[in-house]
PDB file of C-alpha atoms in Angstrom:
ATOM      1  CA  UNK A  19      -1.392   1.109 -88.223  1.00  0.00           C
ATOM      2  CA  UNK A  20      -2.903   2.328 -84.953  1.00  0.00           C
ATOM      3  CA  UNK A  21      -2.686  -1.159 -83.471  1.00  0.00           C
ATOM      4  CA  UNK A  22       0.928  -1.492 -84.581  1.00  0.00           C
ATOM      5  CA  UNK A  23       1.803   1.832 -82.950  1.00  0.00           C
ATOM      6  CA  UNK A  24       0.006   0.815 -79.755  1.00  0.00           C
ATOM      7  CA  UNK A  25       1.899  -2.467 -79.628  1.00  0.00           C
ATOM      8  CA  UNK A  26       5.239  -0.659 -79.827  1.00  0.00           C
ATOM      9  CA  UNK A  27       4.390   1.179 -76.606  1.00  0.00           C
ATOM     10  CA  UNK A  28       2.619  -1.820 -75.036  1.00  0.00           C
ATOM     11  CA  UNK A  29       4.392  -4.915 -76.437  1.00  0.00           C
ATOM     12  CA  UNK A  30       2.791  -7.321 -73.965  1.00  0.00           C
ATOM     13  CA  UNK A  31      -0.785  -6.044 -74.256  1.00  0.00           C
ATOM     14  CA  UNK A  32      -3.461  -8.604 -75.054  1.00  0.00           C
ATOM     15  CA  UNK A  33      -5.900  -7.580 -77.798  1.00  0.00           C
ATOM     16  CA  UNK A  34      -9.420  -6.597 -76.685  1.00  0.00           C
ATOM     17  CA  UNK A  35     -11.502  -9.447 -75.286  1.00  0.00           C
ATOM     18  CA  UNK A  36      -8.638 -11.941 -75.118  1.00  0.00           C
ATOM     19  CA  UNK A  37      -7.022 -13.760 -72.200  1.00  0.00           C
ATOM     20  CA  UNK A  38      -9.864 -13.855 -69.712  1.00  0.00           C
ATOM     21  CA  UNK A  39      -8.538 -16.836 -67.790  1.00  0.00           C
ATOM     22  CA  UNK A  40     -11.838 -17.191 -65.921  1.00  0.00           C
ATOM     23  CA  UNK A  41     -13.720 -17.806 -69.187  1.00  0.00           C
ATOM     24  CA  UNK A  42     -15.467 -21.168 -69.400  1.00  0.00           C
ATOM     25  CA  UNK A  43     -16.556 -22.451 -72.829  1.00  0.00           C
ATOM     26  CA  UNK A  44     -20.292 -22.696 -73.443  1.00  0.00           C
ATOM     27  CA  UNK A  45     -22.173 -25.749 -74.622  1.00  0.00           C
ATOM     28  CA  UNK A  46     -22.536 -24.112 -78.040  1.00  0.00           C
ATOM     29  CA  UNK A  47     -18.845 -23.193 -78.261  1.00  0.00           C
ATOM     30  CA  UNK A  48     -17.078 -25.807 -76.135  1.00  0.00           C
ATOM     31  CA  UNK A  49     -13.647 -25.191 -77.663  1.00  0.00           C
ATOM     32  CA  UNK A  50     -11.583 -22.077 -76.896  1.00  0.00           C
ATOM     33  CA  UNK A  51      -9.859 -20.149 -79.670  1.00  0.00           C
ATOM     34  CA  UNK A  52      -6.105 -19.469 -79.674  1.00  0.00           C
ATOM     35  CA  UNK A  53      -4.794 -16.647 -81.879  1.00  0.00           C
ATOM     36  CA  UNK A  54      -1.247 -17.031 -83.227  1.00  0.00           C
ATOM     37  CA  UNK A  55       0.581 -14.025 -84.716  1.00  0.00           C
ATOM     38  CA  UNK A  56       3.289 -14.030 -87.384  1.00  0.00           C
ATOM     39  CA  UNK A  57       6.866 -12.890 -88.010  1.00  0.00           C
ATOM     40  CA  UNK A  58       8.042  -9.504 -86.646  1.00  0.00           C
ATOM     41  CA  UNK A  59       4.615  -9.081 -85.072  1.00  0.00           C
ATOM     42  CA  UNK A  60       2.794  -9.610 -81.792  1.00  0.00           C
ATOM     43  CA  UNK A  61      -0.639 -10.631 -80.598  1.00  0.00           C
ATOM     44  CA  UNK A  62      -1.998  -7.087 -80.299  1.00  0.00           C
ATOM     45  CA  UNK A  63      -0.817  -5.743 -83.648  1.00  0.00           C
ATOM     46  CA  UNK A  64      -2.214  -8.785 -85.456  1.00  0.00           C
ATOM     47  CA  UNK A  65      -5.521  -9.407 -83.687  1.00  0.00           C
ATOM     48  CA  UNK A  66      -6.599  -6.073 -82.172  1.00  0.00           C
ATOM     49  CA  UNK A  67      -9.612  -6.062 -84.498  1.00  0.00           C
ATOM     50  CA  UNK A  68     -10.588  -9.728 -84.533  1.00  0.00           C
ATOM     51  CA  UNK A  69     -10.374 -10.746 -80.885  1.00  0.00           C
ATOM     52  CA  UNK A  70     -13.312  -8.758 -79.476  1.00  0.00           C
ATOM     53  CA  UNK A  71     -15.851  -9.882 -82.116  1.00  0.00           C
ATOM     54  CA  UNK A  72     -14.831 -13.489 -81.453  1.00  0.00           C
ATOM     55  CA  UNK A  73     -15.402 -12.946 -77.744  1.00  0.00           C
ATOM     56  CA  UNK A  74     -18.711 -11.215 -78.442  1.00  0.00           C
ATOM     57  CA  UNK A  75     -19.749 -14.242 -80.523  1.00  0.00           C
ATOM     58  CA  UNK A  76     -19.422 -16.388 -77.403  1.00  0.00           C
ATOM     59  CA  UNK A  77     -15.924 -17.869 -77.691  1.00  0.00           C
ATOM     60  CA  UNK A  78     -13.245 -17.966 -75.023  1.00  0.00           C
ATOM     61  CA  UNK A  79     -10.305 -16.296 -76.788  1.00  0.00           C
ATOM     62  CA  UNK A  80      -6.641 -16.528 -75.861  1.00  0.00           C
ATOM     63  CA  UNK A  81      -3.379 -15.376 -77.389  1.00  0.00           C
ATOM     64  CA  UNK A  82       0.300 -14.955 -76.574  1.00  0.00           C
ATOM     65  CA  UNK A  83       3.573 -13.604 -77.926  1.00  0.00           C
ATOM     66  CA  UNK A  84       6.083 -16.195 -79.076  1.00  0.00           C
ATOM     67  CA  UNK A  85       9.438 -16.472 -80.820  1.00  0.00           C
ATOM     68  CA  UNK A  86      11.125 -13.572 -79.073  1.00  0.00           C
ATOM     69  CA  UNK A  87      14.819 -14.085 -79.607  1.00  0.00           C
ATOM     70  CA  UNK A  88      17.864 -11.826 -79.467  1.00  0.00           C
ATOM     71  CA  UNK A  89      20.377 -11.421 -82.315  1.00  0.00           C
ATOM     72  CA  UNK A  90      22.845 -13.779 -80.677  1.00  0.00           C
ATOM     73  CA  UNK A  91      20.282 -16.587 -80.819  1.00  0.00           C
ATOM     74  CA  UNK A  92      19.047 -16.069 -84.363  1.00  0.00           C
ATOM     75  CA  UNK A  93      16.445 -13.395 -83.714  1.00  0.00           C
ATOM     76  CA  UNK A  94      17.913 -10.965 -86.196  1.00  0.00           C
ATOM     77  CA  UNK A  95      18.808  -7.309 -85.903  1.00  0.00           C
ATOM     78  CA  UNK A  96      15.160  -6.220 -85.502  1.00  0.00           C
ATOM     79  CA  UNK A  97      14.452  -8.523 -82.564  1.00  0.00           C
ATOM     80  CA  UNK A  98      15.412  -6.066 -79.777  1.00  0.00           C
ATOM     81  CA  UNK A  99      12.689  -3.649 -80.883  1.00  0.00           C
ATOM     82  CA  UNK A 100       9.578  -3.601 -78.665  1.00  0.00           C
ATOM     83  CA  UNK A 101       6.712  -5.713 -79.900  1.00  0.00           C
ATOM     84  CA  UNK A 102       8.789  -7.806 -82.290  1.00  0.00           C
ATOM     85  CA  UNK A 103       8.062 -11.523 -81.990  1.00  0.00           C
ATOM     86  CA  UNK A 104       8.139 -14.577 -84.203  1.00  0.00           C
ATOM     87  CA  UNK A 105      11.808 -14.193 -85.136  1.00  0.00           C
ATOM     88  CA  UNK A 106      13.328 -17.243 -83.463  1.00  0.00           C
ATOM     89  CA  UNK A 107      13.530 -20.817 -84.757  1.00  0.00           C
ATOM     90  CA  UNK A 108      10.002 -21.866 -85.753  1.00  0.00           C
ATOM     91  CA  UNK A 109      10.378 -25.321 -84.245  1.00  0.00           C
ATOM     92  CA  UNK A 110      11.146 -23.769 -80.864  1.00  0.00           C
ATOM     93  CA  UNK A 111       8.160 -21.459 -81.284  1.00  0.00           C
ATOM     94  CA  UNK A 112       5.974 -24.540 -81.879  1.00  0.00           C
ATOM     95  CA  UNK A 113       7.106 -25.814 -78.475  1.00  0.00           C
ATOM     96  CA  UNK A 114       5.934 -22.527 -76.976  1.00  0.00           C
ATOM     97  CA  UNK A 115       2.571 -22.937 -78.702  1.00  0.00           C
ATOM     98  CA  UNK A 116       2.265 -26.469 -77.305  1.00  0.00           C
ATOM     99  CA  UNK A 117       2.808 -25.173 -73.786  1.00  0.00           C
ATOM    100  CA  UNK A 118       0.303 -22.357 -74.257  1.00  0.00           C
ATOM    101  CA  UNK A 119      -2.397 -24.664 -75.646  1.00  0.00           C
ATOM    102  CA  UNK A 120      -1.935 -26.972 -72.660  1.00  0.00           C
ATOM    103  CA  UNK A 121      -2.349 -23.977 -70.370  1.00  0.00           C
ATOM    104  CA  UNK A 122      -5.560 -22.932 -72.146  1.00  0.00           C
ATOM    105  CA  UNK A 123      -7.016 -26.438 -72.011  1.00  0.00           C
ATOM    106  CA  UNK A 124      -6.185 -26.747 -68.315  1.00  0.00           C
ATOM    107  CA  UNK A 125      -7.759 -23.365 -67.494  1.00  0.00           C
ATOM    108  CA  UNK A 126     -10.939 -23.895 -69.505  1.00  0.00           C
ATOM    109  CA  UNK A 127     -11.421 -27.616 -68.982  1.00  0.00           C
ATOM    110  CA  UNK A 128     -11.868 -28.064 -72.725  1.00  0.00           C
ATOM    111  CA  UNK A 129     -10.739 -31.183 -74.549  1.00  0.00           C
ATOM    112  CA  UNK A 130      -9.703 -29.411 -77.745  1.00  0.00           C
ATOM    113  CA  UNK A 131      -9.041 -25.923 -79.005  1.00  0.00           C
ATOM    114  CA  UNK A 132      -9.257 -24.073 -82.320  1.00  0.00           C
ATOM    115  CA  UNK A 133      -6.232 -22.231 -83.705  1.00  0.00           C
ATOM    116  CA  UNK A 134      -6.145 -19.141 -85.911  1.00  0.00           C
ATOM    117  CA  UNK A 135      -2.689 -18.484 -87.342  1.00  0.00           C
ATOM    118  CA  UNK A 136      -1.523 -15.522 -89.409  1.00  0.00           C
ATOM    119  CA  UNK A 137       1.527 -15.839 -91.689  1.00  0.00           C
ATOM    120  CA  UNK A 138       4.215 -17.776 -89.811  1.00  0.00           C
ATOM    121  CA  UNK A 139       1.582 -18.445 -87.160  1.00  0.00           C
ATOM    122  CA  UNK A 140      -0.214 -20.739 -89.601  1.00  0.00           C
ATOM    123  CA  UNK A 141       2.864 -22.684 -90.661  1.00  0.00           C
ATOM    124  CA  UNK A 142       4.114 -22.892 -87.077  1.00  0.00           C
ATOM    125  CA  UNK A 143       0.724 -24.198 -85.944  1.00  0.00           C
ATOM    126  CA  UNK A 144       0.923 -26.910 -88.606  1.00  0.00           C
ATOM    127  CA  UNK A 145       4.340 -27.926 -87.258  1.00  0.00           C
ATOM    128  CA  UNK A 146       2.776 -28.190 -83.800  1.00  0.00           C
ATOM    129  CA  UNK A 147       0.012 -30.403 -85.200  1.00  0.00           C
ATOM    130  CA  UNK A 148       2.451 -32.693 -87.018  1.00  0.00           C
ATOM    131  CA  UNK A 149       5.363 -32.996 -84.662  1.00  0.00           C
ATOM    132  CA  UNK A 150       4.446 -31.721 -81.182  1.00  0.00           C
ATOM    133  CA  UNK A 151       1.264 -33.643 -80.375  1.00  0.00           C
ATOM    134  CA  UNK A 152      -1.150 -30.937 -81.417  1.00  0.00           C
ATOM    135  CA  UNK A 153      -3.378 -33.067 -83.616  1.00  0.00           C
ATOM    136  CA  UNK A 154      -5.085 -34.603 -80.573  1.00  0.00           C
ATOM    137  CA  UNK A 155      -5.704 -31.170 -79.039  1.00  0.00           C
ATOM    138  CA  UNK A 156      -6.907 -29.133 -82.021  1.00  0.00           C
ATOM    139  CA  UNK A 157     -10.256 -29.419 -83.800  1.00  0.00           C
ATOM    140  CA  UNK A 158      -9.948 -26.621 -86.367  1.00  0.00           C
ATOM    141  CA  UNK A 159      -6.945 -24.736 -87.757  1.00  0.00           C
ATOM    142  CA  UNK A 160      -7.693 -21.502 -89.607  1.00  0.00           C
ATOM    143  CA  UNK A 161      -4.780 -19.811 -91.364  1.00  0.00           C
ATOM    144  CA  UNK A 162      -4.594 -16.324 -92.884  1.00  0.00           C
ATOM    145  CA  UNK A 163      -1.854 -15.616 -95.414  1.00  0.00           C
ATOM    146  CA  UNK A 164       0.155 -18.490 -93.998  1.00  0.00           C
ATOM    147  CA  UNK A 165       3.526 -19.407 -95.474  1.00  0.00           C
ATOM    148  CA  UNK A 166       2.377 -23.006 -95.711  1.00  0.00           C
ATOM    149  CA  UNK A 167       4.543 -23.936 -98.687  1.00  0.00           C
ATOM    150  CA  UNK A 168       7.128 -21.218 -98.232  1.00  0.00           C
ATOM    151  CA  UNK A 169       7.303 -17.814 -99.869  1.00  0.00           C
ATOM    152  CA  UNK A 170       9.191 -16.516-102.876  1.00  0.00           C
ATOM    153  CA  UNK A 171       8.842 -13.037-101.308  1.00  0.00           C
ATOM    154  CA  UNK A 172       7.991 -11.521-104.680  1.00  0.00           C
ATOM    155  CA  UNK A 173      10.942 -13.312-106.241  1.00  0.00           C
ATOM    156  CA  UNK A 174      13.593 -12.160-103.763  1.00  0.00           C
ATOM    157  CA  UNK A 175      13.346 -15.290-101.653  1.00  0.00           C
ATOM    158  CA  UNK A 176      13.403 -17.527-104.706  1.00  0.00           C
ATOM    159  CA  UNK A 177      16.506 -15.733-105.986  1.00  0.00           C
ATOM    160  CA  UNK A 178      18.211 -16.164-102.624  1.00  0.00           C
ATOM    161  CA  UNK A 179      17.370 -19.861-102.627  1.00  0.00           C
ATOM    162  CA  UNK A 180      18.775 -20.257-106.148  1.00  0.00           C
ATOM    163  CA  UNK A 181      22.030 -18.574-105.079  1.00  0.00           C
ATOM    164  CA  UNK A 182      22.225 -20.802-102.019  1.00  0.00           C
ATOM    165  CA  UNK A 183      21.808 -23.848-104.239  1.00  0.00           C
ATOM    166  CA  UNK A 184      24.911 -22.726-106.125  1.00  0.00           C
ATOM    167  CA  UNK A 185      26.896 -23.053-102.911  1.00  0.00           C
ATOM    168  CA  UNK A 186      26.896 -19.413-101.804  1.00  0.00           C
ATOM    169  CA  UNK A 187      25.214 -19.028 -98.417  1.00  0.00           C
ATOM    170  CA  UNK A 188      23.325 -15.822 -99.182  1.00  0.00           C
ATOM    171  CA  UNK A 189      20.376 -16.736 -96.974  1.00  0.00           C
ATOM    172  CA  UNK A 190      22.732 -17.258 -94.057  1.00  0.00           C
ATOM    173  CA  UNK A 191      23.768 -13.631 -94.446  1.00  0.00           C
ATOM    174  CA  UNK A 192      20.132 -12.537 -94.800  1.00  0.00           C
ATOM    175  CA  UNK A 193      19.328 -14.269 -91.512  1.00  0.00           C
ATOM    176  CA  UNK A 194      21.481 -11.738 -89.651  1.00  0.00           C
ATOM    177  CA  UNK A 195      19.034  -8.844 -90.152  1.00  0.00           C
ATOM    178  CA  UNK A 196      15.706 -10.689 -90.593  1.00  0.00           C
ATOM    179  CA  UNK A 197      16.062 -13.574 -88.135  1.00  0.00           C
ATOM    180  CA  UNK A 198      16.017 -17.335 -88.435  1.00  0.00           C
ATOM    181  CA  UNK A 199      12.240 -17.635 -88.771  1.00  0.00           C
ATOM    182  CA  UNK A 200      12.226 -15.373 -91.806  1.00  0.00           C
ATOM    183  CA  UNK A 201      14.753 -17.521 -93.644  1.00  0.00           C
ATOM    184  CA  UNK A 202      13.007 -20.748 -92.621  1.00  0.00           C
ATOM    185  CA  UNK A 203       9.905 -19.587 -94.480  1.00  0.00           C
ATOM    186  CA  UNK A 204      11.657 -19.055 -97.812  1.00  0.00           C
ATOM    187  CA  UNK A 205      10.505 -21.509-100.464  1.00  0.00           C
ATOM    188  CA  UNK A 206      12.591 -24.670-100.564  1.00  0.00           C
ATOM    189  CA  UNK A 207      13.953 -24.399 -97.024  1.00  0.00           C
ATOM    190  CA  UNK A 208      14.559 -27.504 -94.922  1.00  0.00           C
ATOM    191  CA  UNK A 209      11.780 -26.359 -92.604  1.00  0.00           C
ATOM    192  CA  UNK A 210       9.240 -26.047 -95.429  1.00  0.00           C
ATOM    193  CA  UNK A 211      10.259 -29.403 -96.901  1.00  0.00           C
ATOM    194  CA  UNK A 212       9.909 -31.203 -93.579  1.00  0.00           C
ATOM    195  CA  UNK A 213       6.635 -29.439 -92.755  1.00  0.00           C
ATOM    196  CA  UNK A 214       4.990 -30.709 -95.945  1.00  0.00           C
ATOM    197  CA  UNK A 215       6.685 -34.069 -96.266  1.00  0.00           C
ATOM    198  CA  UNK A 216       4.087 -36.811 -96.293  1.00  0.00           C
ATOM    199  CA  UNK A 217       1.176 -34.459 -96.914  1.00  0.00           C
ATOM    200  CA  UNK A 218      -0.202 -31.093 -95.889  1.00  0.00           C
ATOM    201  CA  UNK A 219      -2.626 -32.213 -93.191  1.00  0.00           C
ATOM    202  CA  UNK A 220      -2.996 -34.516 -90.212  1.00  0.00           C
ATOM    203  CA  UNK A 221      -6.012 -36.763 -89.566  1.00  0.00           C
ATOM    204  CA  UNK A 222      -8.818 -35.462 -87.375  1.00  0.00           C
ATOM    205  CA  UNK A 223      -8.242 -31.754 -87.997  1.00  0.00           C
ATOM    206  CA  UNK A 224     -10.392 -29.415 -90.115  1.00  0.00           C
ATOM    207  CA  UNK A 225      -8.510 -26.713 -92.015  1.00  0.00           C
ATOM    208  CA  UNK A 226      -9.745 -23.379 -93.330  1.00  0.00           C
ATOM    209  CA  UNK A 227      -7.074 -21.609 -95.385  1.00  0.00           C
ATOM    210  CA  UNK A 228      -7.535 -17.936 -96.293  1.00  0.00           C
ATOM    211  CA  UNK A 229      -5.422 -16.215 -98.935  1.00  0.00           C
ATOM    212  CA  UNK A 230      -5.541 -12.783-100.564  1.00  0.00           C
ATOM    213  CA  UNK A 231      -4.530 -11.901-104.106  1.00  0.00           C
ATOM    214  CA  UNK A 232      -2.912  -8.712-102.778  1.00  0.00           C
ATOM    215  CA  UNK A 233      -0.508 -10.583-100.508  1.00  0.00           C
ATOM    216  CA  UNK A 234       2.986  -9.170-101.034  1.00  0.00           C
ATOM    217  CA  UNK A 235       4.737 -11.258 -98.364  1.00  0.00           C
ATOM    218  CA  UNK A 236       3.395 -14.805 -98.695  1.00  0.00           C
ATOM    219  CA  UNK A 237       3.869 -15.248-102.445  1.00  0.00           C
ATOM    220  CA  UNK A 238       2.540 -16.581-104.666  1.00  0.00           C
ATOM    221  CA  UNK A 239      -0.570 -16.123-102.586  1.00  0.00           C
ATOM    222  CA  UNK A 240      -2.107 -19.477-103.554  1.00  0.00           C
ATOM    223  CA  UNK A 241       0.939 -21.319-102.195  1.00  0.00           C
ATOM    224  CA  UNK A 242      -0.825 -20.921 -98.867  1.00  0.00           C
ATOM    225  CA  UNK A 243      -3.510 -23.409 -99.915  1.00  0.00           C
ATOM    226  CA  UNK A 244      -3.444 -26.978 -98.631  1.00  0.00           C
ATOM    227  CA  UNK A 245      -4.416 -30.360-100.026  1.00  0.00           C
ATOM    228  CA  UNK A 246      -6.495 -32.559 -97.741  1.00  0.00           C
ATOM    229  CA  UNK A 247      -5.040 -35.883 -96.727  1.00  0.00           C
ATOM    230  CA  UNK A 248      -6.789 -38.855 -95.113  1.00  0.00           C
ATOM    231  CA  UNK A 249      -9.098 -37.958 -92.238  1.00  0.00           C
ATOM    232  CA  UNK A 250      -8.864 -34.179 -92.746  1.00  0.00           C
ATOM    233  CA  UNK A 251     -10.967 -31.540 -94.469  1.00  0.00           C
ATOM    234  CA  UNK A 252      -9.619 -28.414 -96.176  1.00  0.00           C
ATOM    235  CA  UNK A 253     -11.508 -25.307 -97.285  1.00  0.00           C
ATOM    236  CA  UNK A 254      -9.264 -23.039 -99.377  1.00  0.00           C
ATOM    237  CA  UNK A 255     -10.694 -19.519 -99.687  1.00  0.00           C
ATOM    238  CA  UNK A 256      -9.517 -16.467-101.638  1.00  0.00           C
ATOM    239  CA  UNK A 257     -10.770 -13.256 -99.999  1.00  0.00           C
ATOM    240  CA  UNK A 258     -11.572 -11.613-103.332  1.00  0.00           C
ATOM    241  CA  UNK A 259     -13.742 -14.453-104.626  1.00  0.00           C
ATOM    242  CA  UNK A 260     -17.188 -12.887-104.418  1.00  0.00           C
ATOM    243  CA  UNK A 261     -15.822  -9.638-102.967  1.00  0.00           C
ATOM    244  CA  UNK A 262     -13.681  -7.565-105.321  1.00  0.00           C
ATOM    245  CA  UNK A 263     -13.640  -4.554-103.008  1.00  0.00           C
ATOM    246  CA  UNK A 264     -11.677  -6.374-100.316  1.00  0.00           C
ATOM    247  CA  UNK A 265      -8.101  -5.214-101.020  1.00  0.00           C
ATOM    248  CA  UNK A 266      -6.515  -6.704 -97.927  1.00  0.00           C
ATOM    249  CA  UNK A 267      -2.809  -7.395 -98.203  1.00  0.00           C
ATOM    250  CA  UNK A 268      -0.671  -9.620 -95.995  1.00  0.00           C
ATOM    251  CA  UNK A 269      -0.628  -7.345 -92.968  1.00  0.00           C
ATOM    252  CA  UNK A 270      -4.235  -6.158 -93.095  1.00  0.00           C
ATOM    253  CA  UNK A 271      -5.960  -9.474 -93.856  1.00  0.00           C
ATOM    254  CA  UNK A 272      -6.736 -10.029 -90.172  1.00  0.00           C
ATOM    255  CA  UNK A 273      -8.482  -6.633 -90.179  1.00  0.00           C
ATOM    256  CA  UNK A 274     -10.805  -7.567 -93.029  1.00  0.00           C
ATOM    257  CA  UNK A 275     -14.527  -7.839 -92.190  1.00  0.00           C
ATOM    258  CA  UNK A 276     -14.665 -10.685 -94.716  1.00  0.00           C
ATOM    259  CA  UNK A 277     -11.859 -12.559 -92.957  1.00  0.00           C
ATOM    260  CA  UNK A 278     -13.715 -12.204 -89.668  1.00  0.00           C
ATOM    261  CA  UNK A 279     -16.927 -13.562 -91.173  1.00  0.00           C
ATOM    262  CA  UNK A 280     -15.040 -16.502 -92.735  1.00  0.00           C
ATOM    263  CA  UNK A 281     -13.525 -17.300 -89.351  1.00  0.00           C
ATOM    264  CA  UNK A 282     -16.886 -17.117 -87.586  1.00  0.00           C
ATOM    265  CA  UNK A 283     -18.515 -19.193 -90.329  1.00  0.00           C
ATOM    266  CA  UNK A 284     -15.834 -21.865 -90.007  1.00  0.00           C
ATOM    267  CA  UNK A 285     -16.208 -22.044 -86.241  1.00  0.00           C
ATOM    268  CA  UNK A 286     -20.027 -21.984 -86.202  1.00  0.00           C
ATOM    269  CA  UNK A 287     -21.738 -21.949 -89.622  1.00  0.00           C
ATOM    270  CA  UNK A 288     -25.214 -21.955 -88.080  1.00  0.00           C
ATOM    271  CA  UNK A 289     -24.510 -18.803 -86.103  1.00  0.00           C
ATOM    272  CA  UNK A 290     -22.747 -17.128 -89.048  1.00  0.00           C
ATOM    273  CA  UNK A 291     -24.274 -18.554 -92.235  1.00  0.00           C
ATOM    274  CA  UNK A 292     -23.131 -15.895 -94.732  1.00  0.00           C
ATOM    275  CA  UNK A 293     -19.965 -13.951 -95.454  1.00  0.00           C
ATOM    276  CA  UNK A 294     -19.523 -10.188 -95.226  1.00  0.00           C
ATOM    277  CA  UNK A 295     -18.160  -8.216 -98.185  1.00  0.00           C
ATOM    278  CA  UNK A 296     -16.666  -4.854 -97.199  1.00  0.00           C
ATOM    279  CA  UNK A 297     -13.836  -2.592 -98.301  1.00  0.00           C
ATOM    280  CA  UNK A 298     -10.514  -3.028 -96.539  1.00  0.00           C
ATOM    281  CA  UNK A 299      -7.629  -0.984 -98.006  1.00  0.00           C
ATOM    282  CA  UNK A 300      -4.267  -2.389 -98.996  1.00  0.00           C
ATOM    283  CA  UNK A 301      -1.357  -2.020 -96.542  1.00  0.00           C
ATOM    284  CA  UNK A 302      -2.789   0.619 -94.193  1.00  0.00           C
ATOM    285  CA  UNK A 303      -5.991  -1.181 -93.297  1.00  0.00           C
ATOM    286  CA  UNK A 304      -9.026   0.757 -92.256  1.00  0.00           C
ATOM    287  CA  UNK A 305     -11.461  -1.681 -90.674  1.00  0.00           C
ATOM    288  CA  UNK A 306     -10.791  -1.129 -87.002  1.00  0.00           C
ATOM    289  CA  UNK A 307     -12.606  -3.129 -84.346  1.00  0.00           C
ATOM    290  CA  UNK A 308     -15.759  -1.008 -84.549  1.00  0.00           C
ATOM    291  CA  UNK A 309     -15.780  -1.117 -88.359  1.00  0.00           C
ATOM    292  CA  UNK A 310     -15.537  -4.898 -88.372  1.00  0.00           C
ATOM    293  CA  UNK A 311     -18.238  -5.309 -85.746  1.00  0.00           C
ATOM    294  CA  UNK A 312     -20.550  -2.850 -87.469  1.00  0.00           C
ATOM    295  CA  UNK A 313     -20.085  -4.478 -90.879  1.00  0.00           C
ATOM    296  CA  UNK A 314     -20.741  -7.897 -89.432  1.00  0.00           C
ATOM    297  CA  UNK A 315     -23.835  -6.784 -87.513  1.00  0.00           C
ATOM    298  CA  UNK A 316     -25.210  -5.043 -90.604  1.00  0.00           C
ATOM    299  CA  UNK A 317     -24.793  -8.221 -92.616  1.00  0.00           C
ATOM    300  CA  UNK A 318     -26.503 -10.271 -89.921  1.00  0.00           C
ATOM    301  CA  UNK A 319     -29.468  -7.923 -89.844  1.00  0.00           C
ATOM    302  CA  UNK A 320     -29.976  -8.548 -93.561  1.00  0.00           C
ATOM    303  CA  UNK A 321     -30.310 -12.294 -93.077  1.00  0.00           C
ATOM    304  CA  UNK A 322     -33.962 -13.265 -93.045  1.00  0.00           C
ATOM    305  CA  UNK A 323     -33.444 -17.023 -92.969  1.00  0.00           C
ATOM    306  CA  UNK A 324     -30.346 -19.199 -92.501  1.00  0.00           C
ATOM    307  CA  UNK A 325     -28.564 -20.042 -95.721  1.00  0.00           C
ATOM    308  CA  UNK A 326     -25.564 -22.037 -96.791  1.00  0.00           C
ATOM    309  CA  UNK A 327     -22.223 -20.225 -96.751  1.00  0.00           C
ATOM    310  CA  UNK A 328     -21.378 -18.590-100.082  1.00  0.00           C
ATOM    311  CA  UNK A 329     -17.812 -17.948-101.126  1.00  0.00           C
TER     312      UNK A 329
END
């Protein structure tokens, strides 16, 4: 909540540790990390807790705000508010991601990058991989609560889709307040169908997909999970498996110490061999940057010898 409030007053602020354009990847971590926010959000409100620990772990971290669109261009009634991004057409947002990744690769000299996408940011990143040349520029895609197969939005989205199928354009009306991107993520949309046509993955990319049972936006929560196609690997992870006290919902999943440890494990399992289990409250969140870092460091201090990741 504090990060969200800060982003309203500073809508273009980069989260801590991100966007050091002088950063050069190390031999251990040769690929920079790009953080991609979701609908009605921005880079700071989504990644204020995760970005600094990633930087402290030795990664060059970058992020940006995308999908800013006014009501006249499909952004929805909320789009003029400060800090509101990810409302415009997702396919156009994928073009913005493509340009940003190219900028990151040019600045760092890296050959590939790793993407972390929350909510729409995950689905939009997959569009970039499939249709905008991203598969040759991305090694690992990590998604958190992504609307990979669309969302029923606790039944409301599914009801709207059913009404639309009867010939009444209810979702077209809904687009006016929520924006085009919101409607594109409803289960059964043309965007969702095209995104998943021919398989969930592209060859040469590793996928880590994180879902939470308390997700109230990307529903059902396990619709976020992917099936590996030829030449790709997929690791589908539920936050609560092995950690019942993690109560992260859709908005607070990127503030979960467990999410952070899963991300670090996926990017460098030797450096982060085990996963943290810590309390993170539903909706409000509570694991600020210091909480996440402290929980992670405490876990690391308990590791006597490297072990295989346990989920």
